[in-house]
Short mmCIF file of C-alpha atoms in Angstrom, two decimals:
data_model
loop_
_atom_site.label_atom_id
_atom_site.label_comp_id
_atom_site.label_asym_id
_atom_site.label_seq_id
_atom_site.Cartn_x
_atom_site.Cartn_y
_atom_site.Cartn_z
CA UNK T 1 67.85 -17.83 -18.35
CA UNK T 2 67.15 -13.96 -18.69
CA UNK T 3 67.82 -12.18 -16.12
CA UNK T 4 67.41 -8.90 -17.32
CA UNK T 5 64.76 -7.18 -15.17
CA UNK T 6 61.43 -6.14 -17.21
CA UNK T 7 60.88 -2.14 -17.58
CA UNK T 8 58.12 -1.22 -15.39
CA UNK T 9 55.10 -0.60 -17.75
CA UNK T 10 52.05 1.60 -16.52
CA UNK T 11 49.70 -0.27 -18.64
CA UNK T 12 50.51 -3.40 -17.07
CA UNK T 13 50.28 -1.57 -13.89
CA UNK T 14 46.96 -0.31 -14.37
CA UNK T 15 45.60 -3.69 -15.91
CA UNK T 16 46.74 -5.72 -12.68
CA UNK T 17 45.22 -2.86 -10.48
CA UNK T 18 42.08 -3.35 -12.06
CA UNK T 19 41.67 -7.24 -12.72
CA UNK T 20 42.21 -7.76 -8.86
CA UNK T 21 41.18 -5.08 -7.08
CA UNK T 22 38.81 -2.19 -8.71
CA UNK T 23 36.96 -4.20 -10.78
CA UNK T 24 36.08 -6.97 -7.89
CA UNK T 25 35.41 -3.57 -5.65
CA UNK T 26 32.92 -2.56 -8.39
CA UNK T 27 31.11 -6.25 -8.56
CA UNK T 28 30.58 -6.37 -4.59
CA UNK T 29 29.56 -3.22 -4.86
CA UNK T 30 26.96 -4.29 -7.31
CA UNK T 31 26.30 -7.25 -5.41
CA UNK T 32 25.10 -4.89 -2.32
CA UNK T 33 23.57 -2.36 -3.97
CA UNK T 34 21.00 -4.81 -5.98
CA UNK T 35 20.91 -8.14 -5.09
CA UNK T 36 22.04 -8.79 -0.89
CA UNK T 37 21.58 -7.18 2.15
CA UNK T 38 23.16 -8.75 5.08
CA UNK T 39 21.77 -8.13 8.12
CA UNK T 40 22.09 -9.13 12.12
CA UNK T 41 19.79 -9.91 14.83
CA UNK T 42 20.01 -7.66 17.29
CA UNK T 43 16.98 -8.67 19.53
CA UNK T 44 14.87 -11.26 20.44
CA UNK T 45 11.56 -10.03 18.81
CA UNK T 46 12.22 -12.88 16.59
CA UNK T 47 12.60 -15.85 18.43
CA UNK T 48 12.98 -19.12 18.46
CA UNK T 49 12.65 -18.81 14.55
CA UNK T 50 15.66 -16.37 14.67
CA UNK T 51 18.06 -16.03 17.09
CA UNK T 52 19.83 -13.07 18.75
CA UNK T 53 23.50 -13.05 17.04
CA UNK T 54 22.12 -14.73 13.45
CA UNK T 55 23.58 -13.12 10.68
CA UNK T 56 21.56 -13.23 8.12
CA UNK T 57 21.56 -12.54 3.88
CA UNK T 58 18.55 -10.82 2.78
CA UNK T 59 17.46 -10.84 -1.01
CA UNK T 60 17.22 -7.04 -2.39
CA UNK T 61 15.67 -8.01 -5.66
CA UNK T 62 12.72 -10.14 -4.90
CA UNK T 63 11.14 -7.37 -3.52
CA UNK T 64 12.47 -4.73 -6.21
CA UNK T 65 16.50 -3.44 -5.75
CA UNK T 66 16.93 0.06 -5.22
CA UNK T 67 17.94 2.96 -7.61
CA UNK T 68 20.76 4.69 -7.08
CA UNK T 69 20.30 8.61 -6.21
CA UNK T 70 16.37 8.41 -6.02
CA UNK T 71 13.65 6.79 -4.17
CA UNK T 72 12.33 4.40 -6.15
CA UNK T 73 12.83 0.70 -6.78
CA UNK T 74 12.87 -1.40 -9.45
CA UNK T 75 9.91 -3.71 -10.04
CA UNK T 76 10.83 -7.14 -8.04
CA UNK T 77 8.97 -10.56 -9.38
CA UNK T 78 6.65 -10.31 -6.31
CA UNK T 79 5.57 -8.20 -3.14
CA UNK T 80 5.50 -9.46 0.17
CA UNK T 81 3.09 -12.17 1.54
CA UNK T 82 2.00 -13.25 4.86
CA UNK T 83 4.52 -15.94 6.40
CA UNK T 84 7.07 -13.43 4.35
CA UNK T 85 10.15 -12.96 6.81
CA UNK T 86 11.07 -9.24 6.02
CA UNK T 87 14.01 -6.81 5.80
CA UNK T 88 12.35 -3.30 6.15
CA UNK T 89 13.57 0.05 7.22
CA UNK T 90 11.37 1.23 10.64
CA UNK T 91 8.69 4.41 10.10
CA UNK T 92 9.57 5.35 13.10
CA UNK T 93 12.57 6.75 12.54
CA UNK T 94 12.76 9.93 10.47
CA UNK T 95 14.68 9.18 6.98
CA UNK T 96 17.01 12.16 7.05
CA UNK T 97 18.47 14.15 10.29
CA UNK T 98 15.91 15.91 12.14
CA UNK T 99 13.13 14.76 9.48
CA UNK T 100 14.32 17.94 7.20
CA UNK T 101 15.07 16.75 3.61
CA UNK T 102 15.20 19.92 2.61
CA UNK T 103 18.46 20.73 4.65
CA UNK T 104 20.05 17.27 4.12
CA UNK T 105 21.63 15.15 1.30
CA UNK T 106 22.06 11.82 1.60
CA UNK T 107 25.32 11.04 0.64
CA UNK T 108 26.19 7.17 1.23
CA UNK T 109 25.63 3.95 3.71
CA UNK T 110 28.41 3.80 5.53
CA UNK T 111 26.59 -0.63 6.22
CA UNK T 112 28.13 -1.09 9.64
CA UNK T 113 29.28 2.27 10.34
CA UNK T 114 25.79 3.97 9.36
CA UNK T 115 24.49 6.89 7.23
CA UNK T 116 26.23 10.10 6.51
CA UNK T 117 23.82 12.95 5.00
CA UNK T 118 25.49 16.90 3.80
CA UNK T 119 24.01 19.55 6.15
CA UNK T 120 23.57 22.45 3.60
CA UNK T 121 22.68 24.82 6.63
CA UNK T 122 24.89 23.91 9.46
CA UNK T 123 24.66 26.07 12.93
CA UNK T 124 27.92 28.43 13.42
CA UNK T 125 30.73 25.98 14.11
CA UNK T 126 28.60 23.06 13.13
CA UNK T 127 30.36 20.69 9.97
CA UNK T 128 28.54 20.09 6.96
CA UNK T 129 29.50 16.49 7.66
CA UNK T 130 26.44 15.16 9.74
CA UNK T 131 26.66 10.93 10.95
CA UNK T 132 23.42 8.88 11.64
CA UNK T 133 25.35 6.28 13.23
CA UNK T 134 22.57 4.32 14.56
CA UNK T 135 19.99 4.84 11.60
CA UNK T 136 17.70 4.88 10.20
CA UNK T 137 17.60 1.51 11.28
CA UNK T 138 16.34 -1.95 9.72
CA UNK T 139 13.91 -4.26 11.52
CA UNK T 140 13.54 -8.17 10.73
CA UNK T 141 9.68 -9.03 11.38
CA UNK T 142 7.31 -11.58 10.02
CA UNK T 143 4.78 -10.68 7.16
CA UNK T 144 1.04 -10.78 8.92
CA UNK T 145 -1.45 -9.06 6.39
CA UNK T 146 -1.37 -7.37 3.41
CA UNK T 147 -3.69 -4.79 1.97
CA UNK T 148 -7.45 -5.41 2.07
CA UNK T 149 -6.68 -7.54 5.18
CA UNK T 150 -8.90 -7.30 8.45
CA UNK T 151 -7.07 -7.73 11.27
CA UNK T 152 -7.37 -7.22 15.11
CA UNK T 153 -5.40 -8.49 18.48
CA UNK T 154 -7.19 -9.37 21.16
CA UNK T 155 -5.47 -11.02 24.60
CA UNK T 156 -2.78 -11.03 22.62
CA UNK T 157 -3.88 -13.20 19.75
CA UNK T 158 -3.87 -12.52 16.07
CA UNK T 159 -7.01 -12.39 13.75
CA UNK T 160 -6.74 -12.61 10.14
CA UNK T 161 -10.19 -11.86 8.22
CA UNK T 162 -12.35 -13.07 11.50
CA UNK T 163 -10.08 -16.13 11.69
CA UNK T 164 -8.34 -16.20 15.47
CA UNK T 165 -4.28 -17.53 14.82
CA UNK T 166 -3.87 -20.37 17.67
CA UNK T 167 -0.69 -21.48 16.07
CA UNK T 168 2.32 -19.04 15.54
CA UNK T 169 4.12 -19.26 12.16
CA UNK T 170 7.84 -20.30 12.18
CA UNK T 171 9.02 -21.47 15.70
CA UNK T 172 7.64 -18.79 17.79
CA UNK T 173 6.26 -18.51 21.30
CA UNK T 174 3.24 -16.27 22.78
CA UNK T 175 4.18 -16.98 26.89
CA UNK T 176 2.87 -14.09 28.85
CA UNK T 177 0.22 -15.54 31.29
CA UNK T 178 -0.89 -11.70 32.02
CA UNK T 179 -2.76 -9.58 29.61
CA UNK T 180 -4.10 -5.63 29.14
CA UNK T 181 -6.21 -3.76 27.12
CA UNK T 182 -3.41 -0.79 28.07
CA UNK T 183 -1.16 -2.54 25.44
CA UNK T 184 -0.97 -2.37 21.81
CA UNK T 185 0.76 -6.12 22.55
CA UNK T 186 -2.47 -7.26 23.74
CA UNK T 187 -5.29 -5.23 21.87
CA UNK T 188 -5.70 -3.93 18.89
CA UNK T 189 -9.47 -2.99 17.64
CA UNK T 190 -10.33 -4.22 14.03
CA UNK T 191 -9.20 -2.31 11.21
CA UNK T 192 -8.88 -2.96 7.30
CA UNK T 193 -5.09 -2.45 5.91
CA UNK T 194 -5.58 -0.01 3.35
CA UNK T 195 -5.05 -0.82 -0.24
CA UNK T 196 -3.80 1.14 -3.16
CA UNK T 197 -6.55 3.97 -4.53
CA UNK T 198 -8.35 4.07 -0.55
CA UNK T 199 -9.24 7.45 0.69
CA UNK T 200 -7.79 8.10 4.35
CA UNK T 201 -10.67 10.50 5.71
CA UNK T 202 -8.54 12.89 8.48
CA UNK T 203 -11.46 13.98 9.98
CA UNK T 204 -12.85 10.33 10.61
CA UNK T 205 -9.88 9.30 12.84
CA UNK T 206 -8.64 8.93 15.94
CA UNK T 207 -5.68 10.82 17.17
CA UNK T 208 -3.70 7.13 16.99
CA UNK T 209 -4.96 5.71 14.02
CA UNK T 210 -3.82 9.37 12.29
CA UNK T 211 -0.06 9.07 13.68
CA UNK T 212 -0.42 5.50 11.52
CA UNK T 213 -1.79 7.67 8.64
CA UNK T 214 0.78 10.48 9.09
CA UNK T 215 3.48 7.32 9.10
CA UNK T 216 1.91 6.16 5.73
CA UNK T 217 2.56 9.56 4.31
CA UNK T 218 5.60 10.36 5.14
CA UNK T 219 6.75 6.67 3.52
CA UNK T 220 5.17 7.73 0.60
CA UNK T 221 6.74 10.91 0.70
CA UNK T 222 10.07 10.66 2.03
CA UNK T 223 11.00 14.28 0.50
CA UNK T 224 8.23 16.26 1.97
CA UNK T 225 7.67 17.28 5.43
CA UNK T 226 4.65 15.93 7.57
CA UNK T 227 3.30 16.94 10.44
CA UNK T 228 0.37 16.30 12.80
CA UNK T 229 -0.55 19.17 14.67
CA UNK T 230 -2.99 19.20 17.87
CA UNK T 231 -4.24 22.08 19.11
CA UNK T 232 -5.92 21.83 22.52
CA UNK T 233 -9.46 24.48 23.05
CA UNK T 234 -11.05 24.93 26.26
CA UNK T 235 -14.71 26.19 25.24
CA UNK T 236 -13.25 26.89 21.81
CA UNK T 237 -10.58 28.69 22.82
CA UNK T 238 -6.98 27.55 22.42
CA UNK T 239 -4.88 26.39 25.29
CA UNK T 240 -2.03 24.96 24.09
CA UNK T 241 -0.01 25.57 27.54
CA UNK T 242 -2.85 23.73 29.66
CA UNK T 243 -1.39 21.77 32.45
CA UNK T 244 -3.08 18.35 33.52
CA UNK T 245 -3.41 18.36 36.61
CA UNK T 246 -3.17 14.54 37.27
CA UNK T 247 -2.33 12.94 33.71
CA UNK T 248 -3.50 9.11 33.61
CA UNK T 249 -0.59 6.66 31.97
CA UNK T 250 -0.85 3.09 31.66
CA UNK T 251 2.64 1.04 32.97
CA UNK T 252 3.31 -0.41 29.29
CA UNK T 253 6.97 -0.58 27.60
CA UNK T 254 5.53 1.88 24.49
CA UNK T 255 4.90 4.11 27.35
CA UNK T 256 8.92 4.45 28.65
CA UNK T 257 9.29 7.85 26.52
CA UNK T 258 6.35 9.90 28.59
CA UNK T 259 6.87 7.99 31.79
CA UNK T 260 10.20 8.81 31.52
CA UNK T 261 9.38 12.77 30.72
CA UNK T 262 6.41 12.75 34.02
CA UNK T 263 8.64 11.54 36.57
CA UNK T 264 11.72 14.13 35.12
CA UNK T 265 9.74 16.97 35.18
CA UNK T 266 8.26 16.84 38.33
CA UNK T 267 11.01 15.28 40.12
CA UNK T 268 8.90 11.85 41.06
CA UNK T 269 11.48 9.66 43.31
CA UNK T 270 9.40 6.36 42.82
CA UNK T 271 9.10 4.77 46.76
CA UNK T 272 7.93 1.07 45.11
CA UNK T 273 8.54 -0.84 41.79
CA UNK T 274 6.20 -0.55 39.33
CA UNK T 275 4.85 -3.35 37.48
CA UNK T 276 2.92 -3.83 33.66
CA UNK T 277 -0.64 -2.75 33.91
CA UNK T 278 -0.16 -0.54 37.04
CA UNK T 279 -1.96 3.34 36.03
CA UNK T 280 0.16 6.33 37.39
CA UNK T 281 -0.64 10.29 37.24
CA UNK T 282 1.00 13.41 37.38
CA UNK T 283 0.64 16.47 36.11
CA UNK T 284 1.61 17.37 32.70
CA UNK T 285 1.49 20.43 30.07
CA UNK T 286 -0.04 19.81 26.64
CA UNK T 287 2.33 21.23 25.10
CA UNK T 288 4.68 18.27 25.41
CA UNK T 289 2.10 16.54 23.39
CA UNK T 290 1.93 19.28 20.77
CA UNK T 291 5.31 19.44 20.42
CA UNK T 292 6.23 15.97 19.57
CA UNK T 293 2.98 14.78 17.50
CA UNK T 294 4.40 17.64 15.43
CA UNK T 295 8.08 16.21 15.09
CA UNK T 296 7.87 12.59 16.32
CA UNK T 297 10.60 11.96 17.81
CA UNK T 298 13.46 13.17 20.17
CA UNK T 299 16.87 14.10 19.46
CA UNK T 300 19.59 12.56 21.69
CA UNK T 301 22.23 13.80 21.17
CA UNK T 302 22.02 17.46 21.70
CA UNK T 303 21.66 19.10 18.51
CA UNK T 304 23.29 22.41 18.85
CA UNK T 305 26.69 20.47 19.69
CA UNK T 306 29.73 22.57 18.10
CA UNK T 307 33.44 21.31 16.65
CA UNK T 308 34.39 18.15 15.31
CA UNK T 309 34.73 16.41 11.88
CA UNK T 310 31.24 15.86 11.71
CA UNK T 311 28.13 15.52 13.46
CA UNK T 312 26.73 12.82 15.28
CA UNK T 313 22.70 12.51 15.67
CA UNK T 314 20.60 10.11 16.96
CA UNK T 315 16.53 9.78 17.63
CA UNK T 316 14.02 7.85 20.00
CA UNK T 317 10.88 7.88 18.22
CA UNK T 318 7.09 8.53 19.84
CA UNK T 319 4.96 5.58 19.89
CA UNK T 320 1.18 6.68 18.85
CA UNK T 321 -0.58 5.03 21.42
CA UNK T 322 0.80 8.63 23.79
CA UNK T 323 -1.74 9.85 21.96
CA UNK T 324 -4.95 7.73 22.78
CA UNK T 325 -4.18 8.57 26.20
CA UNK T 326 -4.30 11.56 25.60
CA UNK T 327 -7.52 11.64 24.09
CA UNK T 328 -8.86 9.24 27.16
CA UNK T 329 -7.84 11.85 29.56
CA UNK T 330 -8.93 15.16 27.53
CA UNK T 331 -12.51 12.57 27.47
CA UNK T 332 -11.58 12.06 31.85
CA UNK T 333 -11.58 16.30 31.87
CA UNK T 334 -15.01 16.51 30.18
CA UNK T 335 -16.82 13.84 32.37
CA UNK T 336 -18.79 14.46 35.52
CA UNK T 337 -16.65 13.54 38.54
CA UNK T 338 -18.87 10.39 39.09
CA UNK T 339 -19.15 9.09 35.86
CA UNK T 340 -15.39 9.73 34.89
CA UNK T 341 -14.47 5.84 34.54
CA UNK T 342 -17.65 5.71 32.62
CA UNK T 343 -15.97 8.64 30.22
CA UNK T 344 -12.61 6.44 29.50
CA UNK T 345 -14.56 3.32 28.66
CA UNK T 346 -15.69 5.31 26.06
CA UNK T 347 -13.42 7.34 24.86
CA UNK T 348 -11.24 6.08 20.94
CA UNK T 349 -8.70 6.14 23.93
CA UNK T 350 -8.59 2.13 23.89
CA UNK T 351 -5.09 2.30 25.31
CA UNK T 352 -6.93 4.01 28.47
CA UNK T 353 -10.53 1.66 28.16
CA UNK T 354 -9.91 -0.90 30.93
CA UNK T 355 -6.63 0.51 32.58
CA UNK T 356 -7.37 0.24 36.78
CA UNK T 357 -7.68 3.70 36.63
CA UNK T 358 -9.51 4.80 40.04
CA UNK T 359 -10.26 8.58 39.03
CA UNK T 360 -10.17 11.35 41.40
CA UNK T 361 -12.10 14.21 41.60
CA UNK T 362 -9.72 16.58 40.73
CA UNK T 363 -9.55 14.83 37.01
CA UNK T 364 -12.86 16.00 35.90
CA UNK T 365 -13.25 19.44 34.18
CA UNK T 366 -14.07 22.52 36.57
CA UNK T 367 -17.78 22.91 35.93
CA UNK T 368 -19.15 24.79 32.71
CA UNK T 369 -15.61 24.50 30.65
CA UNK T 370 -15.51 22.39 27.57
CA UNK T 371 -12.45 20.81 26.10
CA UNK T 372 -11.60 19.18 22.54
CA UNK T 373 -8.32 18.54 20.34
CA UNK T 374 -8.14 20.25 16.78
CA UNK T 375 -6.27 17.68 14.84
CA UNK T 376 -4.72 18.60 11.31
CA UNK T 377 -2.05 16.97 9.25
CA UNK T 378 0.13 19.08 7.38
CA UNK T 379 2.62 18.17 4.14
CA UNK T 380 4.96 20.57 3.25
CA UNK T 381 3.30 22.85 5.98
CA UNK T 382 -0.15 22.50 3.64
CA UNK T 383 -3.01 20.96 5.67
CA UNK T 384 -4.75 17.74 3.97
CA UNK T 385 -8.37 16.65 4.50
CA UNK T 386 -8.00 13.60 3.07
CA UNK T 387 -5.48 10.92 1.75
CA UNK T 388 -5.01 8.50 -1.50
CA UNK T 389 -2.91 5.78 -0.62
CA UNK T 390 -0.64 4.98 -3.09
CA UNK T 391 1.31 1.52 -2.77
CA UNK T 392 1.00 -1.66 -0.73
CA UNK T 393 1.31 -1.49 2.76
CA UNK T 394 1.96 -4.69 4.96
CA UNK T 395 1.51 -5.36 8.76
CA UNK T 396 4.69 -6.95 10.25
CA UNK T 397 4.96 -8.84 13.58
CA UNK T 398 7.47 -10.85 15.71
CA UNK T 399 7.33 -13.89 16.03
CA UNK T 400 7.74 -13.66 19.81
CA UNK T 401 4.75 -12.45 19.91
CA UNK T 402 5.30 -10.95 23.51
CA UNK T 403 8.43 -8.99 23.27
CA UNK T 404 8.33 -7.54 19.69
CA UNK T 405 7.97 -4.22 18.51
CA UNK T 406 6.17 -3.97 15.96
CA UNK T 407 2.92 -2.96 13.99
CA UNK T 408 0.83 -3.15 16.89
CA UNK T 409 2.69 -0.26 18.06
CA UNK T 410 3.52 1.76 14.87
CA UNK T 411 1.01 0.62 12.10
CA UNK T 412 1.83 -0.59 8.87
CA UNK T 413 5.15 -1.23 6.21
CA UNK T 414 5.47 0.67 2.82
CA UNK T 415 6.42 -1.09 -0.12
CA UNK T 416 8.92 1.54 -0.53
CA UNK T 417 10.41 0.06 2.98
CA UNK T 418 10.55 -3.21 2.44
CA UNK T 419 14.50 -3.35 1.60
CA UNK T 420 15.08 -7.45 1.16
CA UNK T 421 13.41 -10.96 1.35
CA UNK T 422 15.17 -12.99 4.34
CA UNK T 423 17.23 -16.09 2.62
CA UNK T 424 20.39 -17.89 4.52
CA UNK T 425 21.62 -17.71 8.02
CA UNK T 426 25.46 -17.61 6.96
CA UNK T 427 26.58 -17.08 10.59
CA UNK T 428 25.60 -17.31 14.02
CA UNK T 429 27.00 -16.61 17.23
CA UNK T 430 25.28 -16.77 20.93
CA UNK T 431 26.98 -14.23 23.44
CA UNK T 432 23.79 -13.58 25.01
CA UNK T 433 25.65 -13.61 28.44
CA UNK T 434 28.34 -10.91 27.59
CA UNK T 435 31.13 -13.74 27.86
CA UNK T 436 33.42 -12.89 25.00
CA UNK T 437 34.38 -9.58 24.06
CA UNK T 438 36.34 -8.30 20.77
CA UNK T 439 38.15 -6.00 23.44
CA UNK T 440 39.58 -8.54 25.75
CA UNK T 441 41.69 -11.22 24.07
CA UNK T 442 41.70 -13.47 27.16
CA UNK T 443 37.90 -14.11 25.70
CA UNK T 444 38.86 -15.03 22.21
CA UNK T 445 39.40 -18.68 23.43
CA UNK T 446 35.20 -19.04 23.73
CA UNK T 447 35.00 -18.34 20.19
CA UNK T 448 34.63 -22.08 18.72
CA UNK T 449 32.52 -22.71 21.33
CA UNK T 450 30.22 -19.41 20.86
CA UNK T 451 29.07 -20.36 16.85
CA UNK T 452 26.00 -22.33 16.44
CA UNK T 453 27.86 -24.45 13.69
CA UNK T 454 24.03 -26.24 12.87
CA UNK T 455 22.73 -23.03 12.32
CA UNK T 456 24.88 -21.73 9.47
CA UNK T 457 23.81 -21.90 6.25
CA UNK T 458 19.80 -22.40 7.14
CA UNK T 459 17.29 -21.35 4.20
CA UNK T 460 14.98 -18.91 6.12
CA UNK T 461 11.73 -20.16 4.85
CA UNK T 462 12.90 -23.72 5.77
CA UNK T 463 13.50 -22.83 9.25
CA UNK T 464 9.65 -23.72 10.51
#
């Protein structure tokens, strides 16, 4: 036998490299970019179609695959319809750091690790590198309407076109034994979802239903900037600094980001628990309305932070229904003392309507003064009177129906959102109880015992 050793040969070299490992890089790099999305549970907004801890492959191409470097899609072979179980980037969120395109480049999803975006305008001592570890995030919900539906919620059941849903799609669950007209969960006044070609009239609508409309546009517009500014005018003046004296807020979960911001600034130590449905009030400034209808969310991690390979942010977005309170109690300030509860039942404010709001005196308006909010949305810093919708735009929903977060609270999906068709649970895992940990080895043991072995490999649609 030869034993002469073979020359080393770069061709062959470079062949070998590429057969088994650039070329299959390339390939599951195709895969993810067109066809799959994998995705994970996180919550239980889903359940008991979907568990907490399902991994899940999503299909990018039935619903049109991105392109690369743009934001479009290719056509898919059909849109999404109701009983659809979606994979859909959140509105909420904005799309690039600090909702500035202009500034920031998207530069690649990082899957696991998030989104890293070029800051062309860093602070001094800032890097150009920024990381959106946590975003913009993807939500899992369930397909409800589609446009030119009519839909409304009330005690917490769906209607589709005047017909009342008393069954729940999939395996879900609708519990809750107490019900509010304070929540978006629970109530939700009829409304048509818009369809391609339909005129949004800014004028015509309430300061909630235009943060949906100001959600629509910035999907449709992901490289412009929109706004929704409020101006506040006491007898057609502007006030933008005027401090409510005792500010009305339903005890709702959508609510947590102003709660939260009340009892901070004026140091409120609370002396009892409070409980869903309770009303509190405090005084609060306009101003902190102003300033976040304008940006819509809230940085937390501090932005001006200096030093380090790159840049971490992170957001909490600002649910819409903020604002019909604060049209109910802008209605409370121009109501005679006595009739003030008479003023909220009739404000657009529905998220105020039937709250056990027992009003004092002090919330009325000091005779003879006047008070109104100037409302204008504003693309590229270019006010709009009006608005032509221009794709298809879905309402999504949980299937636990009580603890989801969904349309009802942020109004409707995009087509350009919609990122994958749910297919095949190809793992699950239930550590719902903290149990195992990657970090602690002396866990590891639970592991066979942790997978839901019947789950894996479900078809999605098959799951009902």
């Amino acid at each position: 036998m030869d034993q002469t050793p073979k020359k080393f040969s770069i061709v062959k070299f470079l062949k070998a490299l590429s057969r088994e490992i650039i070329v299959p890089i390339i390939l599951a790099l195709v895969v993810i970019q067109y066809v799959i999305q994998a995705f994970q549970i996180p919550s239980g907004s889903m359940e008991d179609s979907l568990h907490t801890g399902d991994f899940l492959l999503g299909l990018k191409f039935t619903y049109g695959s991105p392109i690369p470097f743009s934001n479009q899609h290719f056509p898919g072979y059909t849109q999404p319809k109701p009983g659809d179980v979606v994979i859909f980037r959140y509105p909420g969120e904005p799309e690039y750091p600090d909702n500035n395109p202009a500034r920031y480049t998207h530069l690649f999803n990082a899957l696991m690790f998030g989104n890293y975006y070029w800051d062309h305008e860093p602070e001094e001592g800032q890097p150009h590198l920024v990381h959106y570890a946590d975003g913009p995030k993807d939500y899992i919900k369930r397909c409800v309407g589609v446009s030119g539906d009519t839909l409304a919620v009330h005690k917490g059941k769906l209607f589709i076109n005047g017909v009342r849903q008393d069954s729940l799609p999939g395996r879900g669950k609708w519990t809750a034994s107490f019900r509010t007209k304070s929540s978006p969960r629970d109530e939700r006044e009829e409304f048509v979802i818009p369809s391609v070609g339909d005129t949004l009239d800014i004028a015509s609508q309430s300061l909630e239903r235009l943060w949906w409309v100001r959600s629509i546009i910035q999907q449709e517009n992901p490289d412009s900037r929109v706004e929704l500014d409020i101006t506040l005018l006491k007898d057609g003046v502007e006030d933008n600094n005027y401090e409510f004296e005792n500010f009305r807020v339903p005890v709702e979960s959508d609510r947590g980001m102003l709660l939260n911001a009340m009892f901070t600034r004026n140091r409120i130590v609370l002396q009892q628990r409070l409980t869903q449905g309770d009303t509190v009030g405090a005084p609060m400034n306009f101003s902190y309305f102003r300033e976040l209808s304008r940006i819509g969310f809230l940085p937390l991690i501090d932005p001006h932070m200096k030093g380090g390979f790159s840049r971490q942010v992170s957001y909490v977005s600002f649910e819409g229904s903020v604002l019909g309170d604060l049209e109910g109690n802008v209605a409370m300030l121009n109501a005679p003392a006595a009739s003030a509860d008479s003023a909220v039942a009739d404000s657009s404010a529905d998220s105020l309507a039937v709250a056990s709001v027992e009003t004092a005196p002090d919330s009325a308006a000091p005779a003879g003064h006047h008070f109104e909010i100037r409302r204008r949305l504003l693309v590229d810093g270019k006010p709009i009177e009006n608005y032509v919708v221009k794709t298809p735009l879905f309402f999504m929903m949980g299937d636990n129906r009580d603890n989801s977060a969904d349309s009802r609270y942020w109004g409707f999906v995009n087509l350009r959102n919609i990122r994958a068709k749910a297919f095949v649970i190809y793992f699950s895992f239930e550590n719902d109880d903290q149990a195992f940990s990657l970090g602690n080895p002396l866990t590891w043991w639970r592991i066979p015992f942790r997978i839901r072995w019947s789950r894996i490999g479900k078809i999605i649609p098959l799951i009902d």
